[in-house]
PDB file of C-alpha atoms in Angstrom:
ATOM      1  CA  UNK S 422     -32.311 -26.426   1.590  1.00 42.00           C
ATOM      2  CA  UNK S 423     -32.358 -29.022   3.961  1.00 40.00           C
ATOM      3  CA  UNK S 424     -29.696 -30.257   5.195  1.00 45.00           C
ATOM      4  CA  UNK S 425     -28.769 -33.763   7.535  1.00 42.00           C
ATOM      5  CA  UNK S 426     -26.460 -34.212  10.611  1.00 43.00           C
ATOM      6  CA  UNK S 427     -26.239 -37.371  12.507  1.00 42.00           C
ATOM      7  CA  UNK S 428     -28.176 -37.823  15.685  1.00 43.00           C
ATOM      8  CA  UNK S 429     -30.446 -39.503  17.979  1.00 43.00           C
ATOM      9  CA  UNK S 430     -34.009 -39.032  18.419  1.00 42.00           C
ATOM     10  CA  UNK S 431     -35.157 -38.634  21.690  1.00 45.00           C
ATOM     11  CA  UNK S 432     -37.323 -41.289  23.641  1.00 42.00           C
ATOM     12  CA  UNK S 433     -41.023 -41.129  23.650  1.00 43.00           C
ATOM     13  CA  UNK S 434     -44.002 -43.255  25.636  1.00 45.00           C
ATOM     14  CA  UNK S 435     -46.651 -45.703  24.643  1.00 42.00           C
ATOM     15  CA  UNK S 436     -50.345 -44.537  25.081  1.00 42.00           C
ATOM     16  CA  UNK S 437     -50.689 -46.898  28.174  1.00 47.00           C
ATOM     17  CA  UNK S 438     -47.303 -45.233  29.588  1.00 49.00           C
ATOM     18  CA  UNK S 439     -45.415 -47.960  29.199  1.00 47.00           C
ATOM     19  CA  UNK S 440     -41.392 -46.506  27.724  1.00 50.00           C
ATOM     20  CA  UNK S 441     -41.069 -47.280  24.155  1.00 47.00           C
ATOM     21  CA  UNK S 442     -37.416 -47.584  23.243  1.00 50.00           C
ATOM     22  CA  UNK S 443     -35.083 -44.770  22.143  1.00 50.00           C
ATOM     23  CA  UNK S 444     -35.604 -44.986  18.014  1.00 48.00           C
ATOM     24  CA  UNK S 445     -32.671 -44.661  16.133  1.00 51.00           C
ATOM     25  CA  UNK S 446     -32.596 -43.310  12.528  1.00 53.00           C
ATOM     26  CA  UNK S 447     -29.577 -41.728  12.479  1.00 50.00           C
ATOM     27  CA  UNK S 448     -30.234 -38.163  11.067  1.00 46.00           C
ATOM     28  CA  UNK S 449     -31.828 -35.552  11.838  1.00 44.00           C
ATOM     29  CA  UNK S 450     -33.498 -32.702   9.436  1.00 43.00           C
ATOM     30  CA  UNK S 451     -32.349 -29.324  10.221  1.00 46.00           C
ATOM     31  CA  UNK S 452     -32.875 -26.424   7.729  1.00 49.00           C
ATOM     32  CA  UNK S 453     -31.059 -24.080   6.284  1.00 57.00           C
ATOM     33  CA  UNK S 454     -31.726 -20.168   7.022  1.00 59.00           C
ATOM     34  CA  UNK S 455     -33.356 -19.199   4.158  1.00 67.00           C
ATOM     35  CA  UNK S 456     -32.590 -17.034   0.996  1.00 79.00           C
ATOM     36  CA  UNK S 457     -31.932 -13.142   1.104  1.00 80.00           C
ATOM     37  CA  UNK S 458     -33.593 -13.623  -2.552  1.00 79.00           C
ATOM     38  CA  UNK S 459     -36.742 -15.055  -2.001  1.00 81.00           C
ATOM     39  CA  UNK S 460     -37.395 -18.335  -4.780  1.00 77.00           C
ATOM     40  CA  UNK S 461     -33.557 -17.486  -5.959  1.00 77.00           C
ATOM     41  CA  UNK S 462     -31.911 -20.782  -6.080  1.00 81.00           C
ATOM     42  CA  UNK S 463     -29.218 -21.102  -3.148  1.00 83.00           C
ATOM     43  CA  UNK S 464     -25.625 -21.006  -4.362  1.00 88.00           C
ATOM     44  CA  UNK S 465     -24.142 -24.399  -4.560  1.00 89.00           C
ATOM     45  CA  UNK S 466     -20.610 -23.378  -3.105  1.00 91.00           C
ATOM     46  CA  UNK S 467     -21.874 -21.885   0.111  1.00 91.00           C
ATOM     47  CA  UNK S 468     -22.347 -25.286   3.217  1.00 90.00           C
ATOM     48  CA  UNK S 469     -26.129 -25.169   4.668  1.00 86.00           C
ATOM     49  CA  UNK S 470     -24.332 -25.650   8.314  1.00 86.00           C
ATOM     50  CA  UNK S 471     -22.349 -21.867   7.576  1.00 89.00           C
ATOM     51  CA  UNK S 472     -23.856 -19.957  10.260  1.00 90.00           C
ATOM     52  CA  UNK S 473     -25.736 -17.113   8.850  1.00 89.00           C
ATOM     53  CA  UNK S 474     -25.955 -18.498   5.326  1.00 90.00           C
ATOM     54  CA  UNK S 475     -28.832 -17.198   3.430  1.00 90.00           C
ATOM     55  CA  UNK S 476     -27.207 -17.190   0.304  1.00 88.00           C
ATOM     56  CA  UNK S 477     -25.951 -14.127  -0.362  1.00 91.00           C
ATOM     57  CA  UNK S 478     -23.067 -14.237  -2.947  1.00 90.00           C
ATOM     58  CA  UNK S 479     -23.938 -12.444  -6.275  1.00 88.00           C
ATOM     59  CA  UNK S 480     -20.883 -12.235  -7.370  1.00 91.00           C
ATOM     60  CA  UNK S 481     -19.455 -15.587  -6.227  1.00 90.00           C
ATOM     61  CA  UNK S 482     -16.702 -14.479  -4.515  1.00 92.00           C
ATOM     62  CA  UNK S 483     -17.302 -17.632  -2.387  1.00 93.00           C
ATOM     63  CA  UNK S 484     -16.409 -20.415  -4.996  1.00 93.00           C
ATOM     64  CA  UNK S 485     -13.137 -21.132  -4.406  1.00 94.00           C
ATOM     65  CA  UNK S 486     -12.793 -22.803  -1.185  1.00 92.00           C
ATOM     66  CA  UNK S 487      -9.956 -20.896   0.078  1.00 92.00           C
ATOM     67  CA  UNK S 488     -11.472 -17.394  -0.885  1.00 94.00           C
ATOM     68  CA  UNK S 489     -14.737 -18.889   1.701  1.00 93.00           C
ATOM     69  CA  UNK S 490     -12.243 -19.618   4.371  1.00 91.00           C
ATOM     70  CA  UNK S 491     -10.525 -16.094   4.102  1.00 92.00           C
ATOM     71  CA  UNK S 492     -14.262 -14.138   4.167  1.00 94.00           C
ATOM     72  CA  UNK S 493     -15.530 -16.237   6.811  1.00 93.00           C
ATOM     73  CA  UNK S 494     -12.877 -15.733   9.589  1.00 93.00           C
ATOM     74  CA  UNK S 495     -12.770 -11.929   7.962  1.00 94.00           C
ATOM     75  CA  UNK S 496     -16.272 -11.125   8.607  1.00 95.00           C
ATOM     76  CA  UNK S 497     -16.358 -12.933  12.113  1.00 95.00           C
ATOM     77  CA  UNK S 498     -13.886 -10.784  13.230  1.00 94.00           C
ATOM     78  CA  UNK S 499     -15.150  -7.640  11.721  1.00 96.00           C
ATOM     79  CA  UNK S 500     -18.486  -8.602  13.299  1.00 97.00           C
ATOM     80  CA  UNK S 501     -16.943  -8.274  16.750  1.00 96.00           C
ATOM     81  CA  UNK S 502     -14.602  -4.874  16.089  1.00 95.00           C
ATOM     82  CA  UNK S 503     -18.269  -3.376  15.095  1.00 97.00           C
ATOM     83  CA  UNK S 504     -20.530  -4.681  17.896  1.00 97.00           C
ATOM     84  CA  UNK S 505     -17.299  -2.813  20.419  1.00 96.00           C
ATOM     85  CA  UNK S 506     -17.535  -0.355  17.831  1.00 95.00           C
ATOM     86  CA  UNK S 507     -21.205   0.437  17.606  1.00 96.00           C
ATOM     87  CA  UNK S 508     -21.411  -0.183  21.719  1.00 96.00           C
ATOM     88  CA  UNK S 509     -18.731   2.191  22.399  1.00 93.00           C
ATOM     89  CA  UNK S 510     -19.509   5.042  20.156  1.00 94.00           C
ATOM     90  CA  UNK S 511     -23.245   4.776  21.738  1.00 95.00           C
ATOM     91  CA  UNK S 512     -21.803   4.558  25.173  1.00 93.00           C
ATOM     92  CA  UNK S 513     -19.347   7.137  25.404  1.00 91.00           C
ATOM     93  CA  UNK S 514     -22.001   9.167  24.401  1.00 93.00           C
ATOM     94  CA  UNK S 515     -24.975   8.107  26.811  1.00 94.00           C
ATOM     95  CA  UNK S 516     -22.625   8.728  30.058  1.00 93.00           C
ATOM     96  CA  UNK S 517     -21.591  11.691  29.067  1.00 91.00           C
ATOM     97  CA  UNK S 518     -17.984  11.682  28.295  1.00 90.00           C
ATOM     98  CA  UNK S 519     -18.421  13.525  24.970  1.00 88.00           C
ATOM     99  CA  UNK S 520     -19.092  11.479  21.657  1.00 91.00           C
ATOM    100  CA  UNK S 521     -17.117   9.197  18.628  1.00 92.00           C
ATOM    101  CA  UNK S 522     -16.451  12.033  16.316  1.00 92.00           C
ATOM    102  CA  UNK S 523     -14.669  13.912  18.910  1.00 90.00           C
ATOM    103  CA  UNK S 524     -13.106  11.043  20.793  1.00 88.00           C
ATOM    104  CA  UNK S 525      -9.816  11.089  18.677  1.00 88.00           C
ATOM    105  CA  UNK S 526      -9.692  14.934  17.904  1.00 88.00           C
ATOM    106  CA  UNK S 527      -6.854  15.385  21.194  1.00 87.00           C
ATOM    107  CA  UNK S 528      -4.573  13.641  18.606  1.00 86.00           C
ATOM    108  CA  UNK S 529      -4.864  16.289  15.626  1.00 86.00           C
ATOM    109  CA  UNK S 530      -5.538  19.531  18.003  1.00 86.00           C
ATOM    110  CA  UNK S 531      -3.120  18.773  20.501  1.00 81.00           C
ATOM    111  CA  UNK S 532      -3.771  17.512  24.084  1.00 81.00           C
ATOM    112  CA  UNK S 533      -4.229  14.240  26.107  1.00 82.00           C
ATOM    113  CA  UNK S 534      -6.231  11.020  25.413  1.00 85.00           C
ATOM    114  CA  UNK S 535      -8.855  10.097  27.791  1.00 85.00           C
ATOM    115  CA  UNK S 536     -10.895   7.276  28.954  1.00 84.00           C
ATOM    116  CA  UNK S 537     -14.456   7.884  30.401  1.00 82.00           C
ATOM    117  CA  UNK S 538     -13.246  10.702  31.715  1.00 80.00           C
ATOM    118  CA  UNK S 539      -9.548   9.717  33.453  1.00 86.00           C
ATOM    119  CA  UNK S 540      -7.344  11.052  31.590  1.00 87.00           C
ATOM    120  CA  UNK S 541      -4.143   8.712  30.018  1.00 86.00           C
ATOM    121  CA  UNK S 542      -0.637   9.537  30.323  1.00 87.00           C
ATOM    122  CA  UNK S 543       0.399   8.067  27.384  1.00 86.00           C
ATOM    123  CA  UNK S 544       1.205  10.168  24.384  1.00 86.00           C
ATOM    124  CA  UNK S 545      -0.234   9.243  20.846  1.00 85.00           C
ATOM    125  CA  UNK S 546       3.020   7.806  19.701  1.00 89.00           C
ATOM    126  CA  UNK S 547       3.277   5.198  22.861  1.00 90.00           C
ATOM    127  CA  UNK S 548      -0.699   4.433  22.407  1.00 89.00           C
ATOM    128  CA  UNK S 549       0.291   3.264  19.011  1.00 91.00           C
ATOM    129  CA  UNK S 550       3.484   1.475  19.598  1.00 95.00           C
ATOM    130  CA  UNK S 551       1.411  -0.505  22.162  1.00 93.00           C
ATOM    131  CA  UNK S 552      -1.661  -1.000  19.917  1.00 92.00           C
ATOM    132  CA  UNK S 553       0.820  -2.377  17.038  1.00 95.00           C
ATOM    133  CA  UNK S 554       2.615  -4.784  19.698  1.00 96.00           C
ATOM    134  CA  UNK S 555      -0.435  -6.040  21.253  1.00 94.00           C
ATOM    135  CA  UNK S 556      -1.871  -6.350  18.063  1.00 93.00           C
ATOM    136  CA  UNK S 557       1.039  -8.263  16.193  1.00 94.00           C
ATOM    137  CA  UNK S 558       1.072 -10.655  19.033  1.00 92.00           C
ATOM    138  CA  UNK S 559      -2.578 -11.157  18.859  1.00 87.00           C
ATOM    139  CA  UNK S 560      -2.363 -11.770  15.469  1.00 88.00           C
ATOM    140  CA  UNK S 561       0.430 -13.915  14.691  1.00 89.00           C
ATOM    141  CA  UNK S 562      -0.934 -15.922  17.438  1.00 85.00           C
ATOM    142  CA  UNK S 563      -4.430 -16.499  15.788  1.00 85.00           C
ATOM    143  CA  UNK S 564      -2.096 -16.942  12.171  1.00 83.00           C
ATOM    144  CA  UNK S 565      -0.651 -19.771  13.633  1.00 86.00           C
ATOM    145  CA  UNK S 566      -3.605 -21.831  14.128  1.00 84.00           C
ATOM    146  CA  UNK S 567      -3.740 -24.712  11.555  1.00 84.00           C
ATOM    147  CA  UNK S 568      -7.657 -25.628  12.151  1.00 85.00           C
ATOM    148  CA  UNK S 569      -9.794 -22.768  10.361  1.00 84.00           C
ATOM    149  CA  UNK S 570     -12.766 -23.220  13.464  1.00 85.00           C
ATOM    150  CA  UNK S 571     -10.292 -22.215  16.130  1.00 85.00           C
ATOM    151  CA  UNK S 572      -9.111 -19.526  14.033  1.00 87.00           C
ATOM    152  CA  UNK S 573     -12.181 -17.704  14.675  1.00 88.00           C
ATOM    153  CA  UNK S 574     -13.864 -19.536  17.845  1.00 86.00           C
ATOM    154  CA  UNK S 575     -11.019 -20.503  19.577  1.00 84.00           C
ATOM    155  CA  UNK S 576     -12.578 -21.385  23.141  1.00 80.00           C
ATOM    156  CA  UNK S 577     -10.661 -22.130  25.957  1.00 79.00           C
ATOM    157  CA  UNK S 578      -9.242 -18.671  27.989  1.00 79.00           C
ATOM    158  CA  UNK S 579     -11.748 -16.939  25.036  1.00 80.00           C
ATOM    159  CA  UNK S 580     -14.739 -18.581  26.253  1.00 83.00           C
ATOM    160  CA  UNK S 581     -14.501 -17.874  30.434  1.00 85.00           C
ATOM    161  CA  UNK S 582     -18.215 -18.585  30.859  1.00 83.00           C
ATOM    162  CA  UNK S 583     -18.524 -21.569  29.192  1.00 84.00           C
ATOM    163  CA  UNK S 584     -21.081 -20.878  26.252  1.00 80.00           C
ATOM    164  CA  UNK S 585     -19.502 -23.230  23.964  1.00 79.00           C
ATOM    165  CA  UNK S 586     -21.317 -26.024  26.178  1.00 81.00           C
ATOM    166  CA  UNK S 587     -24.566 -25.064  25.611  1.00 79.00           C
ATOM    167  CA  UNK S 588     -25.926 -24.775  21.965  1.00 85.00           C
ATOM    168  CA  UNK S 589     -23.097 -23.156  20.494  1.00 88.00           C
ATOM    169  CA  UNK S 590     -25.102 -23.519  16.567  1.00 89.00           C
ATOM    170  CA  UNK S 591     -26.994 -20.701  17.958  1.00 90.00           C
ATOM    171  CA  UNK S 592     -24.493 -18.651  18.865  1.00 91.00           C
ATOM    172  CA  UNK S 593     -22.736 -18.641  16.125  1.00 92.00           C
ATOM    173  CA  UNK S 594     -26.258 -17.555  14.348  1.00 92.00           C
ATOM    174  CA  UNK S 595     -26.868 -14.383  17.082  1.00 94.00           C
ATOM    175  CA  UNK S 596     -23.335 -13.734  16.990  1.00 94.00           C
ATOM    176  CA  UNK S 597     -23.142 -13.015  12.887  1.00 95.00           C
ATOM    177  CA  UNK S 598     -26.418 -11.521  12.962  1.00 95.00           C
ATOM    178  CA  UNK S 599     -25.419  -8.805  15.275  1.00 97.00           C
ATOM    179  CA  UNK S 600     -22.222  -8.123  14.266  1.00 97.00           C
ATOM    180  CA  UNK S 601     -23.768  -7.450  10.776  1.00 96.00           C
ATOM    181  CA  UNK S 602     -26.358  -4.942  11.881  1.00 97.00           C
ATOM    182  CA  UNK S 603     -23.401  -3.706  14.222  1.00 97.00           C
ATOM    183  CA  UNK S 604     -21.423  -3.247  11.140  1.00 97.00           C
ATOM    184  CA  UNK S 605     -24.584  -1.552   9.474  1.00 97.00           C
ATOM    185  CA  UNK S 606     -25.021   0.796  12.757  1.00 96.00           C
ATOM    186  CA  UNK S 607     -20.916   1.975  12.451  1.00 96.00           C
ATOM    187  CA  UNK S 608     -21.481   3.046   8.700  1.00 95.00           C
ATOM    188  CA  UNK S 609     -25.101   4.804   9.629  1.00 93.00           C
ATOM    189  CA  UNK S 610     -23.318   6.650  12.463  1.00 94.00           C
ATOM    190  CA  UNK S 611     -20.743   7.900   9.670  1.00 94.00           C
ATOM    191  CA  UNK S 612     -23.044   8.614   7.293  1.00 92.00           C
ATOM    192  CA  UNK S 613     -25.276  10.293   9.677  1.00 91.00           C
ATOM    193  CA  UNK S 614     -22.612  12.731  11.350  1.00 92.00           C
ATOM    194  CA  UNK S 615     -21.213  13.381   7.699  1.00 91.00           C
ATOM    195  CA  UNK S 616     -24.875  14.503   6.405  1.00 91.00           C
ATOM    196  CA  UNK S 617     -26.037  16.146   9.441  1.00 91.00           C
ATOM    197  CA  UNK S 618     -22.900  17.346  12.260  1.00 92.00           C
ATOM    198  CA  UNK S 619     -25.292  15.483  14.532  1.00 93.00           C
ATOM    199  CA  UNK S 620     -23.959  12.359  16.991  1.00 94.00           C
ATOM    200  CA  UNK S 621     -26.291   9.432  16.948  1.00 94.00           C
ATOM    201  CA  UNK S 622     -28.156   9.608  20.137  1.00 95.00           C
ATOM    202  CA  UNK S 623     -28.603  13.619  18.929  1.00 94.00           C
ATOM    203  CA  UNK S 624     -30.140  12.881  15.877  1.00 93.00           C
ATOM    204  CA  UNK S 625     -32.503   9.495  17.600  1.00 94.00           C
ATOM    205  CA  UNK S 626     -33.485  12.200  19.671  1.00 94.00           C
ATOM    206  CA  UNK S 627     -34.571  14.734  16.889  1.00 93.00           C
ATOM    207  CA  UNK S 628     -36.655  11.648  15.227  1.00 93.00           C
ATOM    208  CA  UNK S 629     -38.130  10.942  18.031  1.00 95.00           C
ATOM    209  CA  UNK S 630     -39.236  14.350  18.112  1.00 94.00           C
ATOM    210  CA  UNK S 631     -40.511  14.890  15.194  1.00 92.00           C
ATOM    211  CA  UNK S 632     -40.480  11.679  13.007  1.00 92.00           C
ATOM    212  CA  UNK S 633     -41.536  13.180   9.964  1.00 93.00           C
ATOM    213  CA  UNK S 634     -39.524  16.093   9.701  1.00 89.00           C
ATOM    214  CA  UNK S 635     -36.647  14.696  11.093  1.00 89.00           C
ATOM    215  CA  UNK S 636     -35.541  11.302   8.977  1.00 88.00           C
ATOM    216  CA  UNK S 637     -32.774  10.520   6.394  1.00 85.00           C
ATOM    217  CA  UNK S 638     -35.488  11.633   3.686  1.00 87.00           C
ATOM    218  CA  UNK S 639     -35.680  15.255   5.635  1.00 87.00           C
ATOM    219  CA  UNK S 640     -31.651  15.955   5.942  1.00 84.00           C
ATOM    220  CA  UNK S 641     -30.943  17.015   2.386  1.00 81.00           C
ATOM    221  CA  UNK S 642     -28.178  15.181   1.617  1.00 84.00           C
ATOM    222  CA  UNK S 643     -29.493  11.278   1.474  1.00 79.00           C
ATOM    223  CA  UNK S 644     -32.176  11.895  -1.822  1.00 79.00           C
ATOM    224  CA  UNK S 645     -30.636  13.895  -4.298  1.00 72.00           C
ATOM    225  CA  UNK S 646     -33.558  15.350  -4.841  1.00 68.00           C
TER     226      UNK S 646
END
């Protein structure tokens, strides 16, 4: 599970502070993030440097190389639609403009769209012919990017702050971890309004008061028994 990269290891002293020269080995030892199966043996197919590896791939899905490529740009950018996802539906919801389940409802009842409150003069058929342009372009754009790491972190305009200089290795990590429990937090929120009516921040509020009589245990639908 450990895996080596080329690099230099950084000066150090003497004991009588004299500079001792900057050793050069050539590697360094990083490791890898771990197993999701504790003492399971990690699948060969899946790189150590794959950010947010821990080995998850019963079903090996993963072994042919092209199938990786394809489910590692896919969950990337599935990461990121949940994380606006998850942000928005709490959002909407904590300023007071209403909440996710009803957000779309002006387009099967009749009425306008509207955003945090303004509303949009845009009917739903020109919202969608602009989503589906915007979108194509956006897309065919990205599809014709020959190098599979600018597919997904393509930098430049993308990137107006300039994190890719710092330790972009970790950013990759935070960025997969959160768009997974965002992705996690999308399907509780429909599974929670389809078992209980309730929004999320309406139902955090009736655990918080009253944690034990208020839970997914408590809501009759979640155990079957």
């Amino acid at each position: 599970m450990l895996a080596t990269r080329s690099a230099t290891v950084g000066s150090t002293r003497g004991f009588l502070g004299t500079r001792v020269a900057r050793v050069q080995n050539g590697s360094r030892v990083t490791m890898r993030a771990g197993n999701w199966l504790p003492g399971s043996d990690a699948p060969a197919w899946l790189p150590d440097d794959l950010p947010g590896n821990y080995g998850f791939d019963p079903l090996g899905l993963c072994k042919d190389p092209a199938s990786l490529k394809r489910f590692t740009e896919s969950e990337v950018i599935h990461c990121r639609w949940a994380m606006l996802g998850a942000a928005g539906c709490l959002g909407v919801e904590a300023l007071g403009f209403g909440n996710w389940y009803d957000a779309p409802l002006w387009a099967i009842n009749g009425g306008s769209p509207t955003w945090f409150g303004i509303s949009v003069p845009f009917d739903l058929n020109t919202l969608l012919a602009v989503e589906f342009v915007a979108m194509a372009a956006a897309e065919s754009r990205r599809g014709d990017e020959t190098d599979a790491a600018k597919r997904i972190y393509p930098g430049g305009a993308f990137d107006p702050l300039n994190f890719a200089k710092g330790d972009i290795e970790t950013l990759k990590l935070k960025e997969i971890k959160n768009g997974r429990l965002a992705m996690m937090a999308c399907l509780g929120f429909v599974a929670q309004h389809a078992a209980t009516g309730k929004t999320p921040l309406q139902a955090l509020g009736d655990h918080i008061g009253n944690p034990w009589g208020s839970n997914f245990a408590t809501n009759g639908v979640s155990l079957p028994f």
